[in-house]
Short mmCIF file of C-alpha atoms in Angstrom, two decimals:
data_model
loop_
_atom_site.label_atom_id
_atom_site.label_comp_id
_atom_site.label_asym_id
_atom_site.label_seq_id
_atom_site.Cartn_x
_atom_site.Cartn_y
_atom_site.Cartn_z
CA UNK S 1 0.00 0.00 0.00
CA UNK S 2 1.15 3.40 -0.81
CA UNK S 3 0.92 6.37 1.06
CA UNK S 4 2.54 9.40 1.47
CA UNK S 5 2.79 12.06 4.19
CA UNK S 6 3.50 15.91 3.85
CA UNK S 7 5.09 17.49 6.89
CA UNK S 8 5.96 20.80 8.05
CA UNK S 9 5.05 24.14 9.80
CA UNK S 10 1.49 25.39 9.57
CA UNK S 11 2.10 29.00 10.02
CA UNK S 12 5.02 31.17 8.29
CA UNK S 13 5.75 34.50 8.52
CA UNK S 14 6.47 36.94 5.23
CA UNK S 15 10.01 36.67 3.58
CA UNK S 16 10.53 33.07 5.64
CA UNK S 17 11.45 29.76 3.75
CA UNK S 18 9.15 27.25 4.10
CA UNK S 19 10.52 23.46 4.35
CA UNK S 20 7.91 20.73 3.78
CA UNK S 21 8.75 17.15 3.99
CA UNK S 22 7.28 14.24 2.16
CA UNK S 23 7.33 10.91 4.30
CA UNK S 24 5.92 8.09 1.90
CA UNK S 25 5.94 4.25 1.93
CA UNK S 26 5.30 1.06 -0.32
CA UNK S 27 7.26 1.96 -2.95
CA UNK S 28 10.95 3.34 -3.49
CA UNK S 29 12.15 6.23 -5.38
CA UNK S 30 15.15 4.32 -6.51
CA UNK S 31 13.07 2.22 -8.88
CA UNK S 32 12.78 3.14 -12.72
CA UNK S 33 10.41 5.56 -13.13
CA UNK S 34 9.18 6.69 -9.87
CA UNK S 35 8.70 10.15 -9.44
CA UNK S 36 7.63 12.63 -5.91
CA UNK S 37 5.97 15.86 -7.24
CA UNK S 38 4.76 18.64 -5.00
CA UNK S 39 1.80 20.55 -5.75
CA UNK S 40 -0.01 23.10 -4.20
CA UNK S 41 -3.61 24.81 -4.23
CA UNK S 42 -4.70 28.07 -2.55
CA UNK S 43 -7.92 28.03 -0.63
CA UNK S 44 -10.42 27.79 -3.49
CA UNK S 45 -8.43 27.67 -6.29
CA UNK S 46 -7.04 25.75 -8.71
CA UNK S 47 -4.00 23.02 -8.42
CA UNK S 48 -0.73 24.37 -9.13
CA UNK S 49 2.22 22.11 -10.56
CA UNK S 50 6.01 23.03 -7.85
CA UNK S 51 8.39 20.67 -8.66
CA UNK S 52 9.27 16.77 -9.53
CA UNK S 53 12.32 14.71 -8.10
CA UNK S 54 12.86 11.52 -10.31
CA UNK S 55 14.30 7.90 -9.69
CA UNK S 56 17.90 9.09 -11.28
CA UNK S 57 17.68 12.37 -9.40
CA UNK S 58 16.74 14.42 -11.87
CA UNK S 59 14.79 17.83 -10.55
CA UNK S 60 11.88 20.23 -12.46
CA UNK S 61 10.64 22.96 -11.23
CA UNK S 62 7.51 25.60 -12.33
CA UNK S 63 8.90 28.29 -14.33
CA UNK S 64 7.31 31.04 -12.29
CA UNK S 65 8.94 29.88 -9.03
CA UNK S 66 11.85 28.19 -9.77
CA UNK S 67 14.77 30.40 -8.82
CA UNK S 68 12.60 30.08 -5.17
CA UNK S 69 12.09 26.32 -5.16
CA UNK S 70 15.11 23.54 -4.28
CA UNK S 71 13.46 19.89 -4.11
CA UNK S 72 15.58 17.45 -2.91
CA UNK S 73 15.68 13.75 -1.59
CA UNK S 74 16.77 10.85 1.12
CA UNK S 75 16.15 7.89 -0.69
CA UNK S 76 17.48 6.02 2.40
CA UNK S 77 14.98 7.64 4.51
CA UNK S 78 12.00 7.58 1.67
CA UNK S 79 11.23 11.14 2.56
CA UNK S 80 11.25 14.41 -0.39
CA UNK S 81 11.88 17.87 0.86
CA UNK S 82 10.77 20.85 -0.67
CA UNK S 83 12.10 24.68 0.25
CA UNK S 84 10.12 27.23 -0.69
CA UNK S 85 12.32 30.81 -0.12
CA UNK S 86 10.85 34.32 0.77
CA UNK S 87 7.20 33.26 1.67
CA UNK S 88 4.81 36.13 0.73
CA UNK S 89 0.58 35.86 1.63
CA UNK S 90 0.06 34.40 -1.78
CA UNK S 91 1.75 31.17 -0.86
CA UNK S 92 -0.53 30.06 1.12
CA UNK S 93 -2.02 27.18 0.23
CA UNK S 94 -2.26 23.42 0.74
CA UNK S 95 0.57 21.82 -0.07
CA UNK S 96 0.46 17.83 -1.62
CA UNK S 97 3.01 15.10 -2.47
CA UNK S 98 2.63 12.90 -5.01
CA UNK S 99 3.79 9.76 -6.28
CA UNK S 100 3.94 10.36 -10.06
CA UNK S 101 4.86 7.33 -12.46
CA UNK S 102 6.62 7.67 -15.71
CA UNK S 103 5.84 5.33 -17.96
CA UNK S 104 6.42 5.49 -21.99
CA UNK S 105 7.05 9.03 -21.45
CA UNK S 106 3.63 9.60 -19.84
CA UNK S 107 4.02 10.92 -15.84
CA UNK S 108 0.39 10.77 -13.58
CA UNK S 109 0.30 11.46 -10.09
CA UNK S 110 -1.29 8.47 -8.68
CA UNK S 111 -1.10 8.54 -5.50
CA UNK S 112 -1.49 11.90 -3.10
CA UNK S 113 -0.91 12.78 0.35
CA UNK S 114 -3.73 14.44 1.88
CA UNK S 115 -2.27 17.60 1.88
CA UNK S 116 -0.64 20.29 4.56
CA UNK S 117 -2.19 24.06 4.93
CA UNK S 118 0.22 26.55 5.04
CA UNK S 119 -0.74 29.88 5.84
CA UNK S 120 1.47 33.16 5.31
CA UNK S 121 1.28 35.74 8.14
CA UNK S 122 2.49 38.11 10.40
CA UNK O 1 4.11 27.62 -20.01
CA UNK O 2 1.34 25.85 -21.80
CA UNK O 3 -2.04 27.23 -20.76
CA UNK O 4 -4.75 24.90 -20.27
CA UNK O 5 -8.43 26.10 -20.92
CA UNK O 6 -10.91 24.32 -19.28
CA UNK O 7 -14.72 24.58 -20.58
CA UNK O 8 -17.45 24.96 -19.01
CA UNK O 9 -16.05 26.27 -15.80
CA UNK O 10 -19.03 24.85 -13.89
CA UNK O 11 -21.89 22.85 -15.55
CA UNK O 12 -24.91 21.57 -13.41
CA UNK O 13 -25.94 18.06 -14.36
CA UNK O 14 -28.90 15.35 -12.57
CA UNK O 15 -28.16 11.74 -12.06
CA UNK O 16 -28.10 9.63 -15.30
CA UNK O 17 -26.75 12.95 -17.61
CA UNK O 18 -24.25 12.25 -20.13
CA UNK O 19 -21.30 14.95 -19.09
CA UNK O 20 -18.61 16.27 -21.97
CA UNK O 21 -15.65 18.27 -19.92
CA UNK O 22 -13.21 20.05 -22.46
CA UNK O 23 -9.73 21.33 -22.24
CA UNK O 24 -7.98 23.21 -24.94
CA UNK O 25 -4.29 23.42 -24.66
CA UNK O 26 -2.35 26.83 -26.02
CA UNK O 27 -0.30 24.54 -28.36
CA UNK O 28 0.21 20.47 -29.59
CA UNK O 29 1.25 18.18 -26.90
CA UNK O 30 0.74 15.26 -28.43
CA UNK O 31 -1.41 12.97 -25.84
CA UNK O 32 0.12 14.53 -22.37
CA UNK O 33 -2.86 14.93 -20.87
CA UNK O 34 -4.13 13.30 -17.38
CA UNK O 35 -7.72 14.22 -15.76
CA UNK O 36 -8.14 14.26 -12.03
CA UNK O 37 -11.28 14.54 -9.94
CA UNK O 38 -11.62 16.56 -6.46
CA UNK O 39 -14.30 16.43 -4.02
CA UNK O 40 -14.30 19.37 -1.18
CA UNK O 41 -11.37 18.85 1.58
CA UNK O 42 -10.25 15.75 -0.37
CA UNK O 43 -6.55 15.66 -2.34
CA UNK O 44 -7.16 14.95 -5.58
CA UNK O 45 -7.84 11.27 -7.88
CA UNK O 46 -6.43 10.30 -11.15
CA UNK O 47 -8.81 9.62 -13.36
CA UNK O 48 -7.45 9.20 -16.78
CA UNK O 49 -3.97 9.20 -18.08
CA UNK O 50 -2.44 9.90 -21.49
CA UNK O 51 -4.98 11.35 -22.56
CA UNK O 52 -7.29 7.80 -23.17
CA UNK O 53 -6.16 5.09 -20.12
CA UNK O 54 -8.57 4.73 -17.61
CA UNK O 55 -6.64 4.62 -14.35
CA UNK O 56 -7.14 1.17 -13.11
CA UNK O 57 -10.19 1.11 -10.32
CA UNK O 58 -12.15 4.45 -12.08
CA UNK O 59 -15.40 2.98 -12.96
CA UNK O 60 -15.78 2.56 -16.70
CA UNK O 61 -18.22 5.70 -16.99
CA UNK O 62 -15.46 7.88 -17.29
CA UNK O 63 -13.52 8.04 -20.75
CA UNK O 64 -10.99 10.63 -22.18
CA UNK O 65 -10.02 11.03 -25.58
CA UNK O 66 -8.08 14.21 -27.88
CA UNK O 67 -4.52 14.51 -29.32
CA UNK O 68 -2.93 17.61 -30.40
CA UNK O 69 -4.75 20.73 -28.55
CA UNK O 70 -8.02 19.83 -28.20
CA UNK O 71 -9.55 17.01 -25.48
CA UNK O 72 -12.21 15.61 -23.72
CA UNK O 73 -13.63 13.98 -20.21
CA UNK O 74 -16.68 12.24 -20.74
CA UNK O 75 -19.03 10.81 -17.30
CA UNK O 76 -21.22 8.27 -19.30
CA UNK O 77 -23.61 8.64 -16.86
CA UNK O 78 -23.20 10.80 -13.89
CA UNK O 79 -23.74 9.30 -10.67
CA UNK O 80 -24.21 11.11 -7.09
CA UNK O 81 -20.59 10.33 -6.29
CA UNK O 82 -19.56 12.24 -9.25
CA UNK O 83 -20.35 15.79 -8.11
CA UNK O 84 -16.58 17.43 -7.81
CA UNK O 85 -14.11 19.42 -9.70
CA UNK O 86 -12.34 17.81 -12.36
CA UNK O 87 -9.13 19.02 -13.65
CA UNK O 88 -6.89 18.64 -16.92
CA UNK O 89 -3.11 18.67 -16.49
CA UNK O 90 -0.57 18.80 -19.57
CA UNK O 91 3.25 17.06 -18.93
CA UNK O 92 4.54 17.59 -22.16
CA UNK O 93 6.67 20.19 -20.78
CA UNK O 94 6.74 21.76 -17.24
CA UNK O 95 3.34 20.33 -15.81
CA UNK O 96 0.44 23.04 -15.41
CA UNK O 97 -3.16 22.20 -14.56
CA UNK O 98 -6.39 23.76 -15.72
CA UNK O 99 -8.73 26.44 -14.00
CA UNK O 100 -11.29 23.47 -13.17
CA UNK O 101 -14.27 22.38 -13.49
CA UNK O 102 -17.11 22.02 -11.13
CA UNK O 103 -20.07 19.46 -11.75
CA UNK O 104 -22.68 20.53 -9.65
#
């Protein structure tokens, strides 16, 4: 069974880096074609896409955030942490993991944590 | 980034409909596409995959289909348990997700 865990503070103030940790089990990031993607979705709104770890360590990030994001992983520890750098109100959102599989060059998220609300304030 | 346009935003639908979902994508990408489903205060479900594969478990009401720019989710017949927000989400380059939409 598969399952994943996101971890991490609830509240952050402005200009703050946020660190969020993904905890998963029943399957291993080593394997060929395994995949950990973060995304997030502001209270009523839509999903947005972060970032994606793969199996042979290659990293993606969004295009909008990406000189703020740094996704990295313990493969010994089957845990994914995210960074997210100078926090600002309109980061707040719920935050997901994901297990995504590639397969014939096709990459789902199939699996999802249920999620950790992070709020921006002061 | 690709843009993903979703259509209708919101549609509202009884019990037994037949319910057509559209997303339009701002240029080719091939069959990239996966659908998801969210209820409220629930992470998301795959639905559909590559555009066409029915993730295994998804009742067989729900179909996808479209290449290029253009695709569709179809509910064959909408069922209570089907009232949610259903998303579109390109990978053929950085993944980004569509506005929604919300079958009410």
């Amino acid at each position: 069974q598969v399952t994943l865990r996101e971890s991490g503070p609830a509240l952050v103030k402005p200009t703050q880096t946020l660190t969020l940790t993904c905890t998963f089990s029943g399957f291993s990031l080593s394997a060929t074609g395994m995949c950990v993607t973060w995304i997030r979705q502001p209270p009523g709104k839509a999903l947005e896409w972060l970032a994606r770890i793969d199996w042979d360590g290659d990293k993606f990030y969004s295009t909008s955030l990406k000189t703020r994001l740094t996704i990295s992983k313990d493969t010994a520890k089957d845990q994914v942490v995210l960074t997210l750098t100078n926090m600002d109100p309109v980061d707040t959102a719920t935050y997901y993991c994901t297990r995504a599989i590639m397969s014939a060059g096709v990459t789902a998220s199939d699996q999802w944590g249920q999620g950790t609300l992070v709020t921006v304030s002061s | 980034d690709i843009q993903m346009t979703q259509s209708p935003s919101s549609l509202s639908a009884s019990v037994g409909e037949r319910v057509t979902i559209t997303c339009r994508a701002s240029q080719g990408i091939s069959n990239y596409v996966n659908w998801y489903q969210q209820t409220p205060g629930k992470a998301p479900k795959l639905l559909i995959f590559g555009a066409s594969t029915v993730q295994p478990g998804v009742p067989s009401r729900f179909s996808g289909s479209g290449s290029g720019a253009d695709f569709t989710l179809t509910i064959s017949s909408l069922q209570p348990e089907d009232f949610a927000t259903y998303y579109c989400q390109q990978t053929f380059v950085t993944p980004t997700f569509g506005q929604g939409t919300r079958v009410e």
